[in-house]
PDB file of C-alpha atoms in Angstrom:
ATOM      1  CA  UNK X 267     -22.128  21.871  -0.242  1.00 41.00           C
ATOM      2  CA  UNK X 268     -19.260  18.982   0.745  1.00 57.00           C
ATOM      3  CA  UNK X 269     -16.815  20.479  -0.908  1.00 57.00           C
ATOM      4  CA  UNK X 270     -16.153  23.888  -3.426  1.00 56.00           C
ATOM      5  CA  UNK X 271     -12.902  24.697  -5.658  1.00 60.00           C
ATOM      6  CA  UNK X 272     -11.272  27.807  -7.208  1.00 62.00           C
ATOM      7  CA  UNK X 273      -9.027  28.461  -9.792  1.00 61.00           C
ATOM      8  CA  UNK X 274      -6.677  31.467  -9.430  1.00 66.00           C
ATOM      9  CA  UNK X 275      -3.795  31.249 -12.166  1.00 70.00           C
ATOM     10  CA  UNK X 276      -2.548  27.803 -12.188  1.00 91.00           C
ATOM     11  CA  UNK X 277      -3.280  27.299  -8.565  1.00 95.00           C
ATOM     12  CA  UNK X 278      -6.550  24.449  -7.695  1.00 96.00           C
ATOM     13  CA  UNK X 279      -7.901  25.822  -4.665  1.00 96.00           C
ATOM     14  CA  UNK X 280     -10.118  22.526  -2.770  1.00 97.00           C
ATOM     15  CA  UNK X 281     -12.397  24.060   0.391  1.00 97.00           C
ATOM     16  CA  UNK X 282     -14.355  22.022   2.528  1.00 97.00           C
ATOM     17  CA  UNK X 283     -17.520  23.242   3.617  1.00 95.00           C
ATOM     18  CA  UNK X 284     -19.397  20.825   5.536  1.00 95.00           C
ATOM     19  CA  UNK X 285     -18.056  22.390   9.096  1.00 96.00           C
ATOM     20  CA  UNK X 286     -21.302  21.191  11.156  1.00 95.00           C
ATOM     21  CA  UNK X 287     -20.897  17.455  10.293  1.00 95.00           C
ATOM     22  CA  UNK X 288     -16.861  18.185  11.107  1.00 97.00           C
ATOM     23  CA  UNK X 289     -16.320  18.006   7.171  1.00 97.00           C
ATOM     24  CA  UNK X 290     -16.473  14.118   7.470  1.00 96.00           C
ATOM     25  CA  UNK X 291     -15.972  11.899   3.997  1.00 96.00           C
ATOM     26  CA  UNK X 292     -19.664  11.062   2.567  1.00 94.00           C
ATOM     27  CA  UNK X 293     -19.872   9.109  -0.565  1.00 93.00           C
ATOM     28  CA  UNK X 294     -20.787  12.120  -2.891  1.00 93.00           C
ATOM     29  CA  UNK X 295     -18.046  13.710  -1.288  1.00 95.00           C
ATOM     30  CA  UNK X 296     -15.496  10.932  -1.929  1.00 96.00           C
ATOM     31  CA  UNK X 297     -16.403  10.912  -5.454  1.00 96.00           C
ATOM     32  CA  UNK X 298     -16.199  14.739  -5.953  1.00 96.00           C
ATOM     33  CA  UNK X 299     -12.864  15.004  -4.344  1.00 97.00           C
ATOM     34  CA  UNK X 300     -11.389  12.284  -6.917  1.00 98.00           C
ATOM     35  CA  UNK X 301     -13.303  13.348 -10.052  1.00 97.00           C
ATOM     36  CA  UNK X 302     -11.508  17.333  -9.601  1.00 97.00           C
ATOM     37  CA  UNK X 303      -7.970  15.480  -8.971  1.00 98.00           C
ATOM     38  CA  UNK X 304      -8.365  12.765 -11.886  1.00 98.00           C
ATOM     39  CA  UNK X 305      -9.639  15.808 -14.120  1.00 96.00           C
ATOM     40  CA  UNK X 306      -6.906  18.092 -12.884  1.00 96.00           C
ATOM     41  CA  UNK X 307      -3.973  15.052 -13.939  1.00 95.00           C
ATOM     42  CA  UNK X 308      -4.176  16.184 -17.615  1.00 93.00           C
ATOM     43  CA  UNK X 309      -4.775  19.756 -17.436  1.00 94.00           C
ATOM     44  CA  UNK X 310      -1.229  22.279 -17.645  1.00 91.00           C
ATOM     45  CA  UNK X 311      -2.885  24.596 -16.652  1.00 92.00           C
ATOM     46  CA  UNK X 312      -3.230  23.701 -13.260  1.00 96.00           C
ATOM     47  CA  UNK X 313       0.353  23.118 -11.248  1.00 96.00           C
ATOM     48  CA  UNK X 314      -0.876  23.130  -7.476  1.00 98.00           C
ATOM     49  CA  UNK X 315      -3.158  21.801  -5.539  1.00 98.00           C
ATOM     50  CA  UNK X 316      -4.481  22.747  -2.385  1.00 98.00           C
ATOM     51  CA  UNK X 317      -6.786  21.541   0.178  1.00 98.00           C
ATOM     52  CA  UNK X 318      -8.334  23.752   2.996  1.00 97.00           C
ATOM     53  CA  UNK X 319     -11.463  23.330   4.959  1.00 97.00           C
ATOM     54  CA  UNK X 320     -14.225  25.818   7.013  1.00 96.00           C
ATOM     55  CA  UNK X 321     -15.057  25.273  10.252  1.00 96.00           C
ATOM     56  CA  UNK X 322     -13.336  23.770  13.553  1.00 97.00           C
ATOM     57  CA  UNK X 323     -12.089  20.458  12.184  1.00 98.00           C
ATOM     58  CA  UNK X 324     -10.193  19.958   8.842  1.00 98.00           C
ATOM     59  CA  UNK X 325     -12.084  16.080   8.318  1.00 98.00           C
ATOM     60  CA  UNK X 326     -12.783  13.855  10.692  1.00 97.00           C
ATOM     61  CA  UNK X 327     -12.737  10.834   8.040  1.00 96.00           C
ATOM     62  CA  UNK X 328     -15.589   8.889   7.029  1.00 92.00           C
ATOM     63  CA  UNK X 329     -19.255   9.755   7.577  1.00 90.00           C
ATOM     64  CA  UNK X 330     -20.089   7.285  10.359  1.00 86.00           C
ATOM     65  CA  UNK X 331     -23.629   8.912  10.916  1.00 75.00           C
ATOM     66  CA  UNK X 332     -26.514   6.260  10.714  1.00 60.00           C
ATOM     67  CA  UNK X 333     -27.751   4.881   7.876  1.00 57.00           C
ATOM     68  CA  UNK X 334     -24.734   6.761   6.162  1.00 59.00           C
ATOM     69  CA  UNK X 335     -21.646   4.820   6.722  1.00 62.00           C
ATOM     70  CA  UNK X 336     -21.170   1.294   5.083  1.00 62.00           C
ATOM     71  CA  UNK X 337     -18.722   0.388   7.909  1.00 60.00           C
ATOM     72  CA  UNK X 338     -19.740  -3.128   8.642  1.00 55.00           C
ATOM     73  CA  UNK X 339     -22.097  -3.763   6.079  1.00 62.00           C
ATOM     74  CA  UNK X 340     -19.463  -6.352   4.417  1.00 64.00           C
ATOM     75  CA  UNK X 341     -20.004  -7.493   0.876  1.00 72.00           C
ATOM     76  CA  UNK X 342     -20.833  -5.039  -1.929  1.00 82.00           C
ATOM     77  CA  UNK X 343     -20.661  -2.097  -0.014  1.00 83.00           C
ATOM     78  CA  UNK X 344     -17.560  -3.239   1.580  1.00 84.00           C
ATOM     79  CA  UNK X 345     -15.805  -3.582  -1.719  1.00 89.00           C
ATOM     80  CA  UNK X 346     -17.202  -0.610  -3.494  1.00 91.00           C
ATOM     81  CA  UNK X 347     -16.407   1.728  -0.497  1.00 90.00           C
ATOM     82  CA  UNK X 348     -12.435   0.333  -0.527  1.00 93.00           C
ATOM     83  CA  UNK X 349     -12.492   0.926  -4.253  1.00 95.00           C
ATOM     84  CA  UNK X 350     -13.771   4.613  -3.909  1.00 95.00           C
ATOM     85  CA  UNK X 351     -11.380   5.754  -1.204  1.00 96.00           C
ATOM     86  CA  UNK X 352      -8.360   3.453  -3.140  1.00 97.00           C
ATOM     87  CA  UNK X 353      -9.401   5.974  -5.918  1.00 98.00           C
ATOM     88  CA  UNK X 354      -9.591   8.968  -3.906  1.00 98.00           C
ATOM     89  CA  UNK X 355      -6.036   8.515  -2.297  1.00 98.00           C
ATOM     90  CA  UNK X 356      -3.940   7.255  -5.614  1.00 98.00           C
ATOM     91  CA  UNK X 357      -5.454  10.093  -7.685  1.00 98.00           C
ATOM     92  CA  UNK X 358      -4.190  12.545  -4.563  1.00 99.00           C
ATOM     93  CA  UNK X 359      -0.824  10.302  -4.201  1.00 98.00           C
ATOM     94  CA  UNK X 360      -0.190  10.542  -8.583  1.00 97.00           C
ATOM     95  CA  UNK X 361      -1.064  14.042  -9.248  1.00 98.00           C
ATOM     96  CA  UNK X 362       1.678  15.702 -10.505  1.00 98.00           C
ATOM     97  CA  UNK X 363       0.840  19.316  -9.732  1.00 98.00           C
ATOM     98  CA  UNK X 364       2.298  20.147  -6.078  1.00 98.00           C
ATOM     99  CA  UNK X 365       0.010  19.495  -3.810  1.00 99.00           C
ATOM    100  CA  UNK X 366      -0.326  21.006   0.187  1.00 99.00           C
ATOM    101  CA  UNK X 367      -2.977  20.704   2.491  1.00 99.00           C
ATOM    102  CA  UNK X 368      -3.396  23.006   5.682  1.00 98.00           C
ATOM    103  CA  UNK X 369      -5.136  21.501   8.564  1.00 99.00           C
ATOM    104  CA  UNK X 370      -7.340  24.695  10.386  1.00 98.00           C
ATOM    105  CA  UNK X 371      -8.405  21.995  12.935  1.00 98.00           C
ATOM    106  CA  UNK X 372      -7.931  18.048  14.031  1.00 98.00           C
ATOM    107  CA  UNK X 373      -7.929  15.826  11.563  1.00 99.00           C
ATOM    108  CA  UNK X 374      -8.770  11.885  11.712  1.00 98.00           C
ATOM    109  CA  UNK X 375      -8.601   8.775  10.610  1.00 97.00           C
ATOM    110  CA  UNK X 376      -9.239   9.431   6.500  1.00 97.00           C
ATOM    111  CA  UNK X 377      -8.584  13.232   6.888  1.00 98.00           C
ATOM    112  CA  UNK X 378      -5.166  12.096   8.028  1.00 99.00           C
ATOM    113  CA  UNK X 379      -4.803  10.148   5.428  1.00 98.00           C
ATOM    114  CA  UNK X 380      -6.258  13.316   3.357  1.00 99.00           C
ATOM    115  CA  UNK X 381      -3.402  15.170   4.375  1.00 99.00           C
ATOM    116  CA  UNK X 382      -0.619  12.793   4.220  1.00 99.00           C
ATOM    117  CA  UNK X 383      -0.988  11.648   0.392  1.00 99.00           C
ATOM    118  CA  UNK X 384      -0.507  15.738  -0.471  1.00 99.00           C
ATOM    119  CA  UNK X 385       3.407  16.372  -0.766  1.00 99.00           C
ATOM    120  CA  UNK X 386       3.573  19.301   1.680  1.00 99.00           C
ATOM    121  CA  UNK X 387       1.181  20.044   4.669  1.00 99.00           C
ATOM    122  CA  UNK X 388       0.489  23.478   6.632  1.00 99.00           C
ATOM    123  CA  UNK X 389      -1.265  23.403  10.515  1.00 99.00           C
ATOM    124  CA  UNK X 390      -2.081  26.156  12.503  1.00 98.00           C
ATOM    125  CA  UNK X 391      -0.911  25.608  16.132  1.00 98.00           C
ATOM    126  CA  UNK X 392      -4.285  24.321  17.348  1.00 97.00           C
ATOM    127  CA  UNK X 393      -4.764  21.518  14.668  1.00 98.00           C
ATOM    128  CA  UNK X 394      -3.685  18.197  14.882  1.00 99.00           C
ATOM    129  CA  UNK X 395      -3.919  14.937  13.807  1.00 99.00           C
ATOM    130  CA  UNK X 396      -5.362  11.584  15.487  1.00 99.00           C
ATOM    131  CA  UNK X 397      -5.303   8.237  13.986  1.00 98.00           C
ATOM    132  CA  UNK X 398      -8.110   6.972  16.126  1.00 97.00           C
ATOM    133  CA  UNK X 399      -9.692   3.704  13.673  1.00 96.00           C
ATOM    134  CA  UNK X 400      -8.878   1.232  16.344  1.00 97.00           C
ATOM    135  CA  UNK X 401     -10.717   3.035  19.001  1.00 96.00           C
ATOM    136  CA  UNK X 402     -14.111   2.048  17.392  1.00 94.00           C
ATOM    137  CA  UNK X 403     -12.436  -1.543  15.964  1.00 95.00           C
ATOM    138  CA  UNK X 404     -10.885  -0.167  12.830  1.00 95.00           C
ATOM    139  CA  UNK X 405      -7.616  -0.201  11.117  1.00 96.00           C
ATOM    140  CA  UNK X 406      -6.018   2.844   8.909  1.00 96.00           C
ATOM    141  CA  UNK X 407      -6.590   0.156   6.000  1.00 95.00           C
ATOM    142  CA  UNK X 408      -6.417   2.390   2.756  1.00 96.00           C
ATOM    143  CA  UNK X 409      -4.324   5.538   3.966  1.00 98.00           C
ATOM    144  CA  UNK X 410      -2.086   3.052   5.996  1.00 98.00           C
ATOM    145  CA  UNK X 411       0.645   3.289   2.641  1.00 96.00           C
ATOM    146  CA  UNK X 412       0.596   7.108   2.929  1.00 98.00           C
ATOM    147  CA  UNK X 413       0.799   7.540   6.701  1.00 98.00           C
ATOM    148  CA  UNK X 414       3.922   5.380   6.989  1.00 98.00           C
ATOM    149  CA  UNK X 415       5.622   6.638   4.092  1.00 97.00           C
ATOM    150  CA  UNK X 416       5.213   9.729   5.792  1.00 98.00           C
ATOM    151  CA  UNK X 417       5.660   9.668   9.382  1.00 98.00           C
ATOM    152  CA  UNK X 418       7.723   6.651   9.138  1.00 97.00           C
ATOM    153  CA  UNK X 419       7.073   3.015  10.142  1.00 97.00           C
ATOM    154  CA  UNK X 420       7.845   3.259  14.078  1.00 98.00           C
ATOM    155  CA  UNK X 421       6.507   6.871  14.336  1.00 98.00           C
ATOM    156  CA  UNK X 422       3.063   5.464  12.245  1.00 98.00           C
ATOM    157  CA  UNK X 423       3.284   2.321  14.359  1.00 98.00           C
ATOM    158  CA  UNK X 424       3.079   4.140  17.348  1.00 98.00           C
ATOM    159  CA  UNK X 425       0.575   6.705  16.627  1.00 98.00           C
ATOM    160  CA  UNK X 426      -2.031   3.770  15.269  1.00 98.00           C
ATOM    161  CA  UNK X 427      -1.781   1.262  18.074  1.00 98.00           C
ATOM    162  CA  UNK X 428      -2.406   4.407  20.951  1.00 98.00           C
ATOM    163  CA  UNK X 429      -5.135   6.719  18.517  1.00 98.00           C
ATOM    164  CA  UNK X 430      -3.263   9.800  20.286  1.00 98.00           C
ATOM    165  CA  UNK X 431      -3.421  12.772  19.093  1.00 98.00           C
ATOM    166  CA  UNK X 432      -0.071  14.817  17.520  1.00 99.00           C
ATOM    167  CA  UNK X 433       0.133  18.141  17.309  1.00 99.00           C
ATOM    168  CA  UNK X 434       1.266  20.401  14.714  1.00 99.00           C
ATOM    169  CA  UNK X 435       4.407  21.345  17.037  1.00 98.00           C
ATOM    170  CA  UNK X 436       5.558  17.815  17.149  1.00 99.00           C
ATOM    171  CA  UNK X 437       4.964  17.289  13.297  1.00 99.00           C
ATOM    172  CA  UNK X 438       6.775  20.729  12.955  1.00 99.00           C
ATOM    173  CA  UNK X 439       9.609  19.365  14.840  1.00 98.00           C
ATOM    174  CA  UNK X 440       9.972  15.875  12.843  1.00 97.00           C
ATOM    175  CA  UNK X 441      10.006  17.655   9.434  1.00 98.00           C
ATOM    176  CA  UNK X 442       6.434  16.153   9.086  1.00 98.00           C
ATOM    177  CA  UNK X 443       5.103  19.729   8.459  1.00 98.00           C
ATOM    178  CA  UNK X 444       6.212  22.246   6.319  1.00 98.00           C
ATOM    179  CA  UNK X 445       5.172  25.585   8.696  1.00 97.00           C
ATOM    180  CA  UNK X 446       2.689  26.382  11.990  1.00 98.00           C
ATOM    181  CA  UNK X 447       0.963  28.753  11.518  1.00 98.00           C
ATOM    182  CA  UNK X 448       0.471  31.231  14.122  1.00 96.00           C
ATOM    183  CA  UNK X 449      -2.830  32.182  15.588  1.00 94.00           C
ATOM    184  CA  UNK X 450      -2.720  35.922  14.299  1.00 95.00           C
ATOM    185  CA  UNK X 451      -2.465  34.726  10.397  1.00 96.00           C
ATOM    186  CA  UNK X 452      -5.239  33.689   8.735  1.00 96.00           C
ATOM    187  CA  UNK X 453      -5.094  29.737   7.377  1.00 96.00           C
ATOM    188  CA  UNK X 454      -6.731  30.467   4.194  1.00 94.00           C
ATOM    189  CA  UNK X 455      -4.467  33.558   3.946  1.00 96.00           C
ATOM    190  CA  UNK X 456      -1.518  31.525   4.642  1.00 97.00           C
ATOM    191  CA  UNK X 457      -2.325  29.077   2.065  1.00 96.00           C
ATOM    192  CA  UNK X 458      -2.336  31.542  -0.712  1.00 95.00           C
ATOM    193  CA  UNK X 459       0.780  33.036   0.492  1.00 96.00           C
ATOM    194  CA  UNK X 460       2.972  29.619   0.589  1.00 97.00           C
ATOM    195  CA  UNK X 461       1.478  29.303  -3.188  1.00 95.00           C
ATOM    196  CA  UNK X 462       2.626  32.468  -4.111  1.00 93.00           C
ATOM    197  CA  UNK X 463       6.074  31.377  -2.873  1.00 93.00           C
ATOM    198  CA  UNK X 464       6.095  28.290  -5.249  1.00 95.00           C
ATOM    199  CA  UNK X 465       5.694  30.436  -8.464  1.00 93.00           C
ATOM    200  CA  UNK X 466       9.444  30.614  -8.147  1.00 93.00           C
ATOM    201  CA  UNK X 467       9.442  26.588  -8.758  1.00 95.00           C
ATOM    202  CA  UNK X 468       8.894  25.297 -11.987  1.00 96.00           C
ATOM    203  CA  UNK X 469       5.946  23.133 -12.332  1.00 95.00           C
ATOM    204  CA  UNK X 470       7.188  19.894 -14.543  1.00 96.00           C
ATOM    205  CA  UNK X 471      10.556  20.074 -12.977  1.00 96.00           C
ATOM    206  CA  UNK X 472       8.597  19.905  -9.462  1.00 97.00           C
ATOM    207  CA  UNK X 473       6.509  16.961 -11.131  1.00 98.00           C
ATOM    208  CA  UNK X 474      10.080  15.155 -12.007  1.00 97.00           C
ATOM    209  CA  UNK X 475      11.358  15.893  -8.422  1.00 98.00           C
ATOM    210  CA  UNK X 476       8.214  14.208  -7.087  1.00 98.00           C
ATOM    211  CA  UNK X 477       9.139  11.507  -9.888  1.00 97.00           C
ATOM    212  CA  UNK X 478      12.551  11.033  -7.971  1.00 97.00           C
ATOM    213  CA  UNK X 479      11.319  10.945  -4.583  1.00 96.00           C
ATOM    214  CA  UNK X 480       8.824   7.845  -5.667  1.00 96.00           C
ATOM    215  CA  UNK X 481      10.437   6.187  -7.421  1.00 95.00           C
ATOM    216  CA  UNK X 482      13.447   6.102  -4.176  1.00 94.00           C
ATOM    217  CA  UNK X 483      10.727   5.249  -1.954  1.00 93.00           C
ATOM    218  CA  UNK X 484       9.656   2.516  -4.712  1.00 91.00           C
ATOM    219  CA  UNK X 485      12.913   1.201  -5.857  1.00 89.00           C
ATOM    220  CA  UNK X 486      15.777   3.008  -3.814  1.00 81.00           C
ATOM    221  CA  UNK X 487      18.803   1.015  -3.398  1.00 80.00           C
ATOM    222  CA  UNK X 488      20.457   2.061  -6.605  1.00 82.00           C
ATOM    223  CA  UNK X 489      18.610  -0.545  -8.331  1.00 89.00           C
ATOM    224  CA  UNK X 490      18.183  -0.889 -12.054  1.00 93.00           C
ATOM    225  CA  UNK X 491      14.758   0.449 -12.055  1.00 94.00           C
ATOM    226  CA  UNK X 492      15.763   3.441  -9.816  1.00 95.00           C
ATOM    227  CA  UNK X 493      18.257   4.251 -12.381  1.00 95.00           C
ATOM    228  CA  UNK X 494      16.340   3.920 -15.609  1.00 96.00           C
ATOM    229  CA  UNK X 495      13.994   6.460 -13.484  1.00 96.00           C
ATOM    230  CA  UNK X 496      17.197   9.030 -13.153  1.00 96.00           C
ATOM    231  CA  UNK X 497      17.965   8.578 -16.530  1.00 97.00           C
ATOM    232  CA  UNK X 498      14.731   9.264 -18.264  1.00 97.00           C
ATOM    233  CA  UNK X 499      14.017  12.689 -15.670  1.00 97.00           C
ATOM    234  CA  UNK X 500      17.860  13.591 -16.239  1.00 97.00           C
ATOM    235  CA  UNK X 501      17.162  13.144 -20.133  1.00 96.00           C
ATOM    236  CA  UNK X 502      14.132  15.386 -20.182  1.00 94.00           C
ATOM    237  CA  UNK X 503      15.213  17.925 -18.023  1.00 94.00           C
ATOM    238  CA  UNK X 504      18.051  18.381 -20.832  1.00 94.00           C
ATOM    239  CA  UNK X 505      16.117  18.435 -23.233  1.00 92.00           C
ATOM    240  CA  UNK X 506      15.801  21.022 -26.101  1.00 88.00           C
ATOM    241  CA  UNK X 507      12.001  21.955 -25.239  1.00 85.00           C
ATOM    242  CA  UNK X 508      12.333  21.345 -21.544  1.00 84.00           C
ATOM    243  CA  UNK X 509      11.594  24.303 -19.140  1.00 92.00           C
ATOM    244  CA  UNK X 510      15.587  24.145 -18.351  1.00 91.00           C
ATOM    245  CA  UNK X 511      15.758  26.507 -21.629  1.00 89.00           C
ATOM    246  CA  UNK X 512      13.465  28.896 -20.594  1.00 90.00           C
ATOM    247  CA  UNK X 513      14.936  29.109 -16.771  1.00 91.00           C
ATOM    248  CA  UNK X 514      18.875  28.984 -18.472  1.00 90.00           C
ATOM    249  CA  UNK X 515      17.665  32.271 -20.034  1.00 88.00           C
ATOM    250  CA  UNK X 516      16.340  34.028 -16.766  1.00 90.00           C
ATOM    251  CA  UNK X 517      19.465  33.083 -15.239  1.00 90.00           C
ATOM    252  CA  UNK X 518      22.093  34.393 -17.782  1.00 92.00           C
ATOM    253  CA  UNK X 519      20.251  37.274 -18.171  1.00 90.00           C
ATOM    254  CA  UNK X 520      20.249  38.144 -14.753  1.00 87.00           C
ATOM    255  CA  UNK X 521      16.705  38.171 -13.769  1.00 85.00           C
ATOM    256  CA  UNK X 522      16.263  38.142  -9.778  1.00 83.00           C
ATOM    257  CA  UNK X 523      13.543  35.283 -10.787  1.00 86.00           C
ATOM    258  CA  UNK X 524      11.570  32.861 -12.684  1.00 89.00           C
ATOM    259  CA  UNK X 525       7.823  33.786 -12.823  1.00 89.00           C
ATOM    260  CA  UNK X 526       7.111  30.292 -13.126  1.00 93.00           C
ATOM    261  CA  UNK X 527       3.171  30.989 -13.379  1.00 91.00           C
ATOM    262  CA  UNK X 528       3.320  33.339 -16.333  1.00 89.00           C
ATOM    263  CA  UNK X 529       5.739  31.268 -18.477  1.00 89.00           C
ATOM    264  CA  UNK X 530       2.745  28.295 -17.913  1.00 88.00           C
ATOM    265  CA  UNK X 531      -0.374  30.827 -18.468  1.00 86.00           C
ATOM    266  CA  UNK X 532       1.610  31.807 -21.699  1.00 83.00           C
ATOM    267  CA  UNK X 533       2.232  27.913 -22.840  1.00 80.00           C
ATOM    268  CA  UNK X 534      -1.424  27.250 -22.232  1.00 73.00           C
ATOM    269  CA  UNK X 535      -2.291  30.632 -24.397  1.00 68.00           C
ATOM    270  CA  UNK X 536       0.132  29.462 -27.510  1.00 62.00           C
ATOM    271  CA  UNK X 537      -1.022  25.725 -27.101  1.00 61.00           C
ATOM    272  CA  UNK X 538      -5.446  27.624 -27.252  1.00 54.00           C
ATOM    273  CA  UNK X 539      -4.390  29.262 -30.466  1.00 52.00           C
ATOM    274  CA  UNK X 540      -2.990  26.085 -32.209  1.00 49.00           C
TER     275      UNK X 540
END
């Protein structure tokens, strides 16, 4: 199987599981990955994302094996395989649950990209990532948005035109990665901790902080579009109904914390019975 996913509370839980073909991108695959994160987009009950992988590599990108990949075929292929993966990365790029992806292994080319369209990303100390397209006459066409926005144009730059490999520690020490993991801890185990940690975040008020952080990579300046943006996530964080009330609550009456995960398991029970 390409790819298998768990639900545990309101945590989506994305393995892959195609470790002797170094979890590489096949069409199927592709299509798989984006139908569980367009499904996901309307479903509360779900409020993080994660992606994880078996074996020694985390992806390697696209299948290139023969009579599998529909690099240089041109025409219809050409087009249908940008459309799949344009898919596959905006439906990653516009969830609004949280999402994190920890990189076991090396990643390349689209598993970079993989990784870099998720909001917060986890490596052990041996993983890494390599941006290697132009070493068989590619360019990082469709992650190229992601990868920038993310590592930052000269950083990106850099990292394309040589197809060297990074290292976690060097992520770790541009703010690229959230945590290393160390070699004693399991990465799957790791995972589920740092998810545990974010039950202490609210899930729409994390959706309207990823809101704010687009729409200053999109429109920053102070620009009348930025604002209107402020406005509107300032306006509904205030609101009546908003999950402001509920944390207000905690807070006056003195609870250490907000169980984020059971106030959304209880929503999605009331909203059942309706």
């Amino acid at each position: 199987m390409a790819s298998k996913s768990s639900e545990a509370a309101p945590n989506l839980k994305i393995v892959f599981n195609r470790a002797k073909h170094g979890n590489a991108l096949t069409t199927s695959m592709i299509s798989h990955l984006t139908e569980l994160f367009e499904s996901a987009q309307s479903d509360p009950s779900i409020t993080r994302i994660a992606l994880a992988a078996h074996g020694t590599f985390f992806c390697t990108g696209m299948d290139l094996g023969k009579g599998i990949s529909p690099v240089a075929q041109g025409g219809d292929e050409a087009d249908a395989q940008y459309s799949r993966l344009k898919r596959l990365f905006e439906a990653i790029d516009n969830a609004p649950q949280v999402t994190i992806a920890c990189l076991q292994g090396p990643a390349f080319a689209g598993g970079v990209g993989l990784a870099f369209a998720c909001d917060i990303r986890l490596m052990t100390t041996t993983a890494s990532i390599r941006l290697s397209e132009v070493r068989i006459g590619l360019a990082a066409a469709t992650i190229s948005k992601y990868v920038i926005r993310e590592l930052g144009a000269a950083f990106a730059r850099e990292a394309m035109l040589s197809a060297r490999m990074v290292t976690a520690q060097e992520l770790f020490r541009l703010g690229k990665v959230a945590t290393v993991i160390e070699d004693s801890i399991d990465p799957q185990a790791a995972v589920d901790d740092y998810l545990v940690r974010l039950r202490q975040c609210a899930p729409r008020a994390s959706t309207l902080t990823k809101v704010l952080v687009r729409l200053s990579w999109l429109e920053g300046g102070g620009g009348e579009k930025q604002e209107i943006g402020i406005r509107q996530v300032f306006d509904e964080m205030m609101a009546d109904d908003s999950e402001s009330k509920y944390g207000l609550h905690q807070f006056q009456s003195k609870a250490k914390e907000c169980d984020w995960d059971a106030y959304t398991l209880s929503k999605t029970r009331n909203k059942a019975r309706l």
